[in-house]
Short mmCIF file of N, CA and C and ligand atoms in Angstrom, two decimals:
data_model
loop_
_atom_site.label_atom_id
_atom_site.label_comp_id
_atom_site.label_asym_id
_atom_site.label_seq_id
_atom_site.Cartn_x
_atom_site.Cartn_y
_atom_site.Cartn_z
N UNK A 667 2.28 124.85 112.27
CA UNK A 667 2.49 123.72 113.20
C UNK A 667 3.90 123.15 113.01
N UNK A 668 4.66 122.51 113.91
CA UNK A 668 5.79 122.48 113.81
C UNK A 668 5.90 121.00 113.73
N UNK A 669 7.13 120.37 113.52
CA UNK A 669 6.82 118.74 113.32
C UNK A 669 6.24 117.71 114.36
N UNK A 670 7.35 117.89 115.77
CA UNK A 670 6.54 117.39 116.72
C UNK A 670 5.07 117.25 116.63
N UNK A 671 4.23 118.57 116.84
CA UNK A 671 2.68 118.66 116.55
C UNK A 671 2.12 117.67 115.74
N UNK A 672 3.04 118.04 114.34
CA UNK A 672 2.21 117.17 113.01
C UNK A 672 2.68 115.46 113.24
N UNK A 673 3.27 115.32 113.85
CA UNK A 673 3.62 113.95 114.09
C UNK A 673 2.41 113.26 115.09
N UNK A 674 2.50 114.50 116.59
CA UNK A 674 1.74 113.92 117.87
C UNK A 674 0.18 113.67 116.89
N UNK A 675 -0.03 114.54 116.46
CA UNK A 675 -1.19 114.50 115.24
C UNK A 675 -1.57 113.08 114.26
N UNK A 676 -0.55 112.84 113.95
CA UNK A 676 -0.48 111.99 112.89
C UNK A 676 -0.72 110.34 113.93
N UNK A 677 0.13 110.21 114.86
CA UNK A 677 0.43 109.44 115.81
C UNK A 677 -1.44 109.09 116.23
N UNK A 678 -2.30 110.22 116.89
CA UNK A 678 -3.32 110.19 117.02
C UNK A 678 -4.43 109.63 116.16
N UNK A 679 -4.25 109.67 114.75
CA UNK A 679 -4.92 109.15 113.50
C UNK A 679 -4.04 108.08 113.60
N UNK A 680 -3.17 107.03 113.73
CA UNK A 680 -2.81 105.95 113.98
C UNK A 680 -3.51 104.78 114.80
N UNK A 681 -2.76 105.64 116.35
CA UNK A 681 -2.98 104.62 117.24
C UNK A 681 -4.54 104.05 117.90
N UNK A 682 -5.56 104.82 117.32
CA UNK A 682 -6.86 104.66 117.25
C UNK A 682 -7.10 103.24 117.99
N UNK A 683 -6.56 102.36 116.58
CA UNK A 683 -7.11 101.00 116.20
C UNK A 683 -5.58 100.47 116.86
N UNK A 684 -5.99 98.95 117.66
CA UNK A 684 -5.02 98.43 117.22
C UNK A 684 -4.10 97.42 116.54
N UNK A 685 -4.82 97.62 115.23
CA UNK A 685 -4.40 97.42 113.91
C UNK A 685 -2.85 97.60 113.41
N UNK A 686 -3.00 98.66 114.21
CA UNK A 686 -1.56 99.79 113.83
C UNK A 686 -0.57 99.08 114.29
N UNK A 687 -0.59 98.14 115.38
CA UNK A 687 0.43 97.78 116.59
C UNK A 687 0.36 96.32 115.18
N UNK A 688 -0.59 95.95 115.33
CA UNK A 688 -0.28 94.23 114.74
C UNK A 688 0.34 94.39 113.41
N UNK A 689 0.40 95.67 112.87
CA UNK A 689 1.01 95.65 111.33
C UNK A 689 2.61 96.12 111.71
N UNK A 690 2.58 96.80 113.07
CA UNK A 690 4.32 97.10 113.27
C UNK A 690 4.88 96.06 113.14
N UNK A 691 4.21 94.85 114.45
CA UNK A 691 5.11 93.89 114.70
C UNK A 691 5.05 92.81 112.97
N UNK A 692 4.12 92.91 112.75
CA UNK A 692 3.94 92.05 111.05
C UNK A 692 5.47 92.52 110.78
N UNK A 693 5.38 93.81 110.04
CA UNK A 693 6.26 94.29 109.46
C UNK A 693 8.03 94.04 110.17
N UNK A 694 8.06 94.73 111.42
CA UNK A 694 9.04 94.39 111.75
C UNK A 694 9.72 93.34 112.31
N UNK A 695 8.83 91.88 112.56
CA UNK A 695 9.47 90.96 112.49
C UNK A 695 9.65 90.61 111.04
N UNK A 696 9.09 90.62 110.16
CA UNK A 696 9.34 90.00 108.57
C UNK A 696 10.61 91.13 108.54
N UNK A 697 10.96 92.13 109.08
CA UNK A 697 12.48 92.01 108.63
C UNK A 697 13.34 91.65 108.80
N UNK A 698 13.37 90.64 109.71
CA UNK A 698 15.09 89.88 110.25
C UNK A 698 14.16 88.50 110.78
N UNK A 699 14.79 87.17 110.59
CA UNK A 699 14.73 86.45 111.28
C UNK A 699 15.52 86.61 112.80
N UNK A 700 16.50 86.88 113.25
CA UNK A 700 16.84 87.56 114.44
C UNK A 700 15.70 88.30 115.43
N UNK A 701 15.03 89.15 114.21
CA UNK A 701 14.31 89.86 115.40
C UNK A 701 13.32 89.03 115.50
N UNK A 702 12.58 88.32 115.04
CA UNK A 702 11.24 87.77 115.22
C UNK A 702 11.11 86.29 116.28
N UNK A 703 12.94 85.77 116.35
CA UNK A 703 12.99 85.14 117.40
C UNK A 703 12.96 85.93 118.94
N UNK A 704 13.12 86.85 118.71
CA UNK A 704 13.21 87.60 120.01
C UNK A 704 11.54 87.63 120.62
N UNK A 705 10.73 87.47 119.41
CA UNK A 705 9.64 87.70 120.24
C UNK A 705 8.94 86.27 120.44
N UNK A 706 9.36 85.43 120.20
CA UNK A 706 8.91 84.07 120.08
C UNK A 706 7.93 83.52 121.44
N UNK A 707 8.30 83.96 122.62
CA UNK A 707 8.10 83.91 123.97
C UNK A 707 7.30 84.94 124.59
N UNK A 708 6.88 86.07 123.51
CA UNK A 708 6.14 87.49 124.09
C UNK A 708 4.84 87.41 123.83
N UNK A 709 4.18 87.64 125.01
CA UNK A 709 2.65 87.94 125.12
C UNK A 709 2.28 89.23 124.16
N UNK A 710 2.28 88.79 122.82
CA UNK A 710 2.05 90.22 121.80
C UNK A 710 1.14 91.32 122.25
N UNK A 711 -0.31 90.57 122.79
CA UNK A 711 -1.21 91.99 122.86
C UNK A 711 -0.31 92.52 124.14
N UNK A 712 0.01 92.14 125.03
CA UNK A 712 0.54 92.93 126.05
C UNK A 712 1.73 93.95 125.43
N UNK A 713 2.56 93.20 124.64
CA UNK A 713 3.51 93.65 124.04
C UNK A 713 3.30 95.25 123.36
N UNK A 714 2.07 94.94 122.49
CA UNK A 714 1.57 96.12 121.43
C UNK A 714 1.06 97.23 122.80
N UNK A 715 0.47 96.95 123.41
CA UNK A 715 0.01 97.70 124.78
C UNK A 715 1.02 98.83 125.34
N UNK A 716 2.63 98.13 125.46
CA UNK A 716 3.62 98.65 125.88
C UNK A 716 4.08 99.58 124.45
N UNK A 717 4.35 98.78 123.15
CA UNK A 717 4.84 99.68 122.57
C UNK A 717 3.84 101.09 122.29
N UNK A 718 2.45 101.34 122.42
CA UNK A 718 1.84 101.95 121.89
C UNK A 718 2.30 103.02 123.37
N UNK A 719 2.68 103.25 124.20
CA UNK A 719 3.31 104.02 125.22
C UNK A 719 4.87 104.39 124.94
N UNK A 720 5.76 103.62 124.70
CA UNK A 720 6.66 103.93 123.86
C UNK A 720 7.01 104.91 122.75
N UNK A 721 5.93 104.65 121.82
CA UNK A 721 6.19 105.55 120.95
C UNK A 721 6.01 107.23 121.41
N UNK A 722 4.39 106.53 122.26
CA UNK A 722 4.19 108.29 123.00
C UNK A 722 4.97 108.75 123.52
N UNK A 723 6.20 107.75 124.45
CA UNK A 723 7.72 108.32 125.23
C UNK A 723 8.50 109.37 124.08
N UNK A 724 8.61 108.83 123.09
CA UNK A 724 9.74 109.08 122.40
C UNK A 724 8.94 110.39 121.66
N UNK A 725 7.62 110.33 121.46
CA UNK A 725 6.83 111.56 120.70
C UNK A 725 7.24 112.93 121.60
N UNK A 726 6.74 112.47 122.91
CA UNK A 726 6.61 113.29 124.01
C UNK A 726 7.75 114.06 124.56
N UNK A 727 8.85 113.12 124.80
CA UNK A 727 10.18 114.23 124.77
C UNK A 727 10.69 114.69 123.70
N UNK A 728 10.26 114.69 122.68
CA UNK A 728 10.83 115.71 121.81
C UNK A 728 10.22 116.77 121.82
N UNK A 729 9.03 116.95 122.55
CA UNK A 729 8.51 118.17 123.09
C UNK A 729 8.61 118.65 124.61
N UNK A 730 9.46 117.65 124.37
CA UNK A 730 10.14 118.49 125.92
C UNK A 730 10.12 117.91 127.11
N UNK A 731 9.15 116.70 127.08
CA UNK A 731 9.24 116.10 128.34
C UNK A 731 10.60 115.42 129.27
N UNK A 732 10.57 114.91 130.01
CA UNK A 732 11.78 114.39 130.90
C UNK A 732 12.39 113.03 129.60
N UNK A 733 13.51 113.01 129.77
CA UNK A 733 14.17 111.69 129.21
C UNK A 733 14.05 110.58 129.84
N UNK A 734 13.68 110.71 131.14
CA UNK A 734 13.48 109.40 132.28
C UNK A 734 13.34 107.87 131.28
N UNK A 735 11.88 108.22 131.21
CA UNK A 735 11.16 106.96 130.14
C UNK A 735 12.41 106.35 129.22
N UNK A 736 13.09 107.20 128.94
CA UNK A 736 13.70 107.02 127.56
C UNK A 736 14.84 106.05 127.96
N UNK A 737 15.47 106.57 129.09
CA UNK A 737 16.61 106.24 129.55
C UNK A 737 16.63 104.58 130.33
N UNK A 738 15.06 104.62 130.79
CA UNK A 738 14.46 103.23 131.49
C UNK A 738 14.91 102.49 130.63
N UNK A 739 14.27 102.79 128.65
CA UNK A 739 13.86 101.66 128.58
C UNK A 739 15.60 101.15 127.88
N UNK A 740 16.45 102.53 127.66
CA UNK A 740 17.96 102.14 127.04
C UNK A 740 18.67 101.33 128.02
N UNK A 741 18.22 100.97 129.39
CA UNK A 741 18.38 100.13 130.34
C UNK A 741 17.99 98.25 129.87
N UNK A 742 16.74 99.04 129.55
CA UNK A 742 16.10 97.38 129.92
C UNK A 742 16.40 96.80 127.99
N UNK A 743 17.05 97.56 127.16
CA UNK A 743 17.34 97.26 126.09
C UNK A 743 18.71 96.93 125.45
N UNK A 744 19.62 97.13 126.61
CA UNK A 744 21.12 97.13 126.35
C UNK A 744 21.61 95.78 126.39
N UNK A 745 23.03 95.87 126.76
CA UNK A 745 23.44 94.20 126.28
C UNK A 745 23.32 93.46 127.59
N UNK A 746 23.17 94.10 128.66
CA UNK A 746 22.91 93.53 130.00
C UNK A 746 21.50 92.39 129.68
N UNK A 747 20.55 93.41 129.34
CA UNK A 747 19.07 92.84 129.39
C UNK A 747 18.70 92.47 128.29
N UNK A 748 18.00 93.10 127.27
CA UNK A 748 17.65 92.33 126.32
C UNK A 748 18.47 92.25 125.10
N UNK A 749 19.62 92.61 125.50
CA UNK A 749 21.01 92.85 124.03
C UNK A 749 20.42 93.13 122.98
N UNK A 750 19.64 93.99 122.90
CA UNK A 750 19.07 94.42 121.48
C UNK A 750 20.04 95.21 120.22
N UNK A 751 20.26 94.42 119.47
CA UNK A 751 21.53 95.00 118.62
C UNK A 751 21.24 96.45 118.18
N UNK A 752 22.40 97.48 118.48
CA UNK A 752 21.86 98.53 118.10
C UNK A 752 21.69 98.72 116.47
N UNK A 753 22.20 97.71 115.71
CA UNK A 753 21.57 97.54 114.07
C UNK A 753 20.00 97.63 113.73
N UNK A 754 19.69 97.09 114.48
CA UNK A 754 18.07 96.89 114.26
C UNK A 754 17.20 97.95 114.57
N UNK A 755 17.70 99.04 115.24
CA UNK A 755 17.35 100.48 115.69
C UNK A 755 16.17 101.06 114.22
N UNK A 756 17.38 100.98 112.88
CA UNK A 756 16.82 101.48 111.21
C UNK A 756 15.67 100.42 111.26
N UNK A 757 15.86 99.38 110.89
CA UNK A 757 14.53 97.92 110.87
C UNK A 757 13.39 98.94 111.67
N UNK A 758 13.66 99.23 113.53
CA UNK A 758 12.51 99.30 114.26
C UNK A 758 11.52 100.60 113.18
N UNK A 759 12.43 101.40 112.98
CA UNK A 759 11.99 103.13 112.20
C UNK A 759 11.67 102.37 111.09
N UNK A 760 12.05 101.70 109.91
CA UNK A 760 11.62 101.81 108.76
C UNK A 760 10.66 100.83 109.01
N UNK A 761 10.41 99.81 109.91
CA UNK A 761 8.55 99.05 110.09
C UNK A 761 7.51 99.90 110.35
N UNK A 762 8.14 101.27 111.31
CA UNK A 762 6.62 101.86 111.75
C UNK A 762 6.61 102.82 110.57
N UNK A 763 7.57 103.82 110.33
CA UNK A 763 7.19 104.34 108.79
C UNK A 763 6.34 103.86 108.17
N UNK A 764 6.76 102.23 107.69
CA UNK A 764 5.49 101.23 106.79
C UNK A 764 4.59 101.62 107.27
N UNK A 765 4.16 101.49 108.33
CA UNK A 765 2.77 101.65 109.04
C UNK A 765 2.20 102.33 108.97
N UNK A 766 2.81 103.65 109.30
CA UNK A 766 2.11 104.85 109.73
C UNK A 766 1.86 105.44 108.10
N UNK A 767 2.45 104.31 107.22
CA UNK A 767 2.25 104.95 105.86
C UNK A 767 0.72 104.75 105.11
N UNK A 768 0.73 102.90 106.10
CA UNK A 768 -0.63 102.50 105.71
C UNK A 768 -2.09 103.03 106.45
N UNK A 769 -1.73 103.76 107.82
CA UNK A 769 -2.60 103.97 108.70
C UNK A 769 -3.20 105.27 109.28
N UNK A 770 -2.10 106.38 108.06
CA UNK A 770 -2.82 107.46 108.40
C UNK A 770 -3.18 107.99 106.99
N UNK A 771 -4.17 108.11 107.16
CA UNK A 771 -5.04 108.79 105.45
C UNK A 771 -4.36 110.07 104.94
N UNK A 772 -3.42 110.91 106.35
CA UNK A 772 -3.23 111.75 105.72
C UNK A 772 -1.64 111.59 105.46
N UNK A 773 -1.09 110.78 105.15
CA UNK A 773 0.34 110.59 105.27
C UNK A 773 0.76 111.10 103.64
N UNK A 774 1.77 111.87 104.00
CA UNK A 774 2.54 112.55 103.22
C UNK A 774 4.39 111.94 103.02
N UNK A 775 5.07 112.29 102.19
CA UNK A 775 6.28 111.94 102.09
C UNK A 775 6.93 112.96 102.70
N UNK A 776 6.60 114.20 102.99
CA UNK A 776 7.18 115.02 104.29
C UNK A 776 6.85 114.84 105.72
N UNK A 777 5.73 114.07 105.45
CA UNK A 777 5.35 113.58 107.29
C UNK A 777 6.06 112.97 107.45
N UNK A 778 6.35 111.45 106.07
CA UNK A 778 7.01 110.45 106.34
C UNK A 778 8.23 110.98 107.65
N UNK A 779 8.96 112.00 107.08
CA UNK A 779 10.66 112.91 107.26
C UNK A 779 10.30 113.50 108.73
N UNK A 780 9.11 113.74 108.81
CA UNK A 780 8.96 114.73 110.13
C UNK A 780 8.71 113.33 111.62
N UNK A 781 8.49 112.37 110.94
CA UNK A 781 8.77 111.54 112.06
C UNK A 781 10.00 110.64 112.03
N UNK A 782 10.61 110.54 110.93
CA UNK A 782 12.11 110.36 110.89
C UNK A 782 13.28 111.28 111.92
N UNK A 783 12.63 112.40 111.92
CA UNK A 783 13.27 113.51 112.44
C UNK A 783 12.81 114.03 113.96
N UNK A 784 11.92 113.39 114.51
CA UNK A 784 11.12 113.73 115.32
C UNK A 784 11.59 112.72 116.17
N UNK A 785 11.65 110.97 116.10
CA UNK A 785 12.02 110.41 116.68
C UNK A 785 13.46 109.73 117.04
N UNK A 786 13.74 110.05 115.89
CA UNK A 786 15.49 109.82 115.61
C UNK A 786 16.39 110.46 116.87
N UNK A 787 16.31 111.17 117.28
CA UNK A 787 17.09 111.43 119.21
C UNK A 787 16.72 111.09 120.09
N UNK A 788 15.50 110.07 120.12
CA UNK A 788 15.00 109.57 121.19
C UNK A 788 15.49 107.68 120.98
N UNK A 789 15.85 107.65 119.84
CA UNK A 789 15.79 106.45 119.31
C UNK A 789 17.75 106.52 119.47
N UNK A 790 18.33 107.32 119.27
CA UNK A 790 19.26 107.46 119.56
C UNK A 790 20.21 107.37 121.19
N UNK A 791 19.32 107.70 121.68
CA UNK A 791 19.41 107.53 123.38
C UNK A 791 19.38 106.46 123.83
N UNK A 792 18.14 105.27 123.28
CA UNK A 792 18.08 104.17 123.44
C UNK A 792 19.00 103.02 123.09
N UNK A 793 19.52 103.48 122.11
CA UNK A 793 20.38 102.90 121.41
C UNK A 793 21.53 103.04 121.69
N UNK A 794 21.95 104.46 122.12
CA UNK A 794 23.44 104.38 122.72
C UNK A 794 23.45 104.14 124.12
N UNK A 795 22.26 103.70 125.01
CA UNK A 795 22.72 102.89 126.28
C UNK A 795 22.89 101.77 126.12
N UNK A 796 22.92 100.98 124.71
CA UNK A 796 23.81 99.57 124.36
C UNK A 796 25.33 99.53 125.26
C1 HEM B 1530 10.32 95.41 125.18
C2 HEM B 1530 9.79 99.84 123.33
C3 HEM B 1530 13.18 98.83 120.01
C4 HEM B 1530 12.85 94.18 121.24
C5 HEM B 1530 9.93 96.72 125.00
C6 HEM B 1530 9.05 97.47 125.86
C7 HEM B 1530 8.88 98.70 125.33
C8 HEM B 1530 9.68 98.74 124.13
C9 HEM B 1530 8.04 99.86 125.86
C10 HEM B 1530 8.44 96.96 127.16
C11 HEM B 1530 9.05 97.69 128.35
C12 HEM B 1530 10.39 97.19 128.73
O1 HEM B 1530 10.48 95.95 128.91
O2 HEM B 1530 11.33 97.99 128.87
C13 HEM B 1530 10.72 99.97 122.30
C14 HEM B 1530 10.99 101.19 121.58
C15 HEM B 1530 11.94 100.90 120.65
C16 HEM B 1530 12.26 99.49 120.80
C17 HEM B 1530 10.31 102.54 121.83
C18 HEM B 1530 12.60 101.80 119.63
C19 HEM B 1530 13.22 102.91 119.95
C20 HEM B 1530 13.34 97.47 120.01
C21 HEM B 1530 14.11 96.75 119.04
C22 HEM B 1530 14.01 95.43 119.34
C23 HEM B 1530 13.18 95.33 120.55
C24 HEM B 1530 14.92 97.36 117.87
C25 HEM B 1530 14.64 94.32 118.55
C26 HEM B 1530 14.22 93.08 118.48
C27 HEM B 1530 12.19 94.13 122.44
C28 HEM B 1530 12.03 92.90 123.20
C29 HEM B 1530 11.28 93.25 124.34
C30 HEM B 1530 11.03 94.69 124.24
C31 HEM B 1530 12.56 91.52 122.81
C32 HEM B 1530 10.83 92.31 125.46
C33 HEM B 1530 9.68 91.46 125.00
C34 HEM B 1530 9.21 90.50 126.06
O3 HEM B 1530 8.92 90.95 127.19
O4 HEM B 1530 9.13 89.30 125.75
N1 HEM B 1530 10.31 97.52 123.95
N2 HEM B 1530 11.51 98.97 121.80
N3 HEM B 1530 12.80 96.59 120.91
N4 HEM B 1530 11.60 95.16 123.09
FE1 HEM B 1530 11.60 97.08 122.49
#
């Protein structure tokens, strides 16, 4: 199985519950006061709703699907719209890591890498339509 797979896999033993979503945002607002004002005004469950499609964006074209999604959301994330500093890109990856560390039984320190590696060009796209 190749990483994509073991990730879309892993992703699946995650997003089950959504547990998974309320420990991202836990986690990744407790890393910046910056970011956690950003959400001060956000309807969270709706919020977790959207990111749990997100991640599938970014799972999904690395197996090949269209970049469309990807490119939407480096739109609605740039300095026009929501000026999302492209610093906080590492923060967004190293909260769900946490997560996916606590939420999949079968998590490994090479899975950890295979979704480091898996999402890291999709996360990159987003980030350079800053
Ligand atoms: C909104 C995904 C990184 C802050 C959204 C939405 C999605 C999403 C799907 C809703 C759709 C949209 O409005 O375009 C992602 C993904 C990320 C990412 C996949 C990583 C690659 C970040 C980062 C921040 C952030 C690093 C930093 C604080 C926000 C905010 C909103 C948002 C503030 C709007 C919330 C609201 O409507 O009140 N994100 N995001 N995102 N994202 Fe992200």
């Amino acid at each position: 199985m190749n990483n994509t797979d073991l990730v879309f896999q892993s992703y699946g033993r995650c997003c089950n519950r959504d547990e998974f979503f309320v420990d991202f945002y836990d986690h990744f607002m407790s890393s910046s006061d910056a970011i956690k004002n950003r959400f001060v005004n956000t309807d969270m469950p709706a919020q977790r709703h959207l990111l749990r499609h997100g991640v599938l964006q970014l799972i999904l074209t690395s197996r090949g699907m269209s970049d469309r999604k990807l490119r939407a959301l480096g739109e609605s994330h740039n300095r026009s719209n929501f000026n999302i500093n492209p610093e906080w890109y590492s923060l967004w990856l190293d909260a769900l890591l946490k997560t996916v560390r606590l939420h999949d039984p079968e998590y490994t320190r090479e899975l950890g890498e295979a979704w480091r590696e898996v999402l890291t060009p999709g996360i990159d796209l987003i980030r350079g339509a800053y």
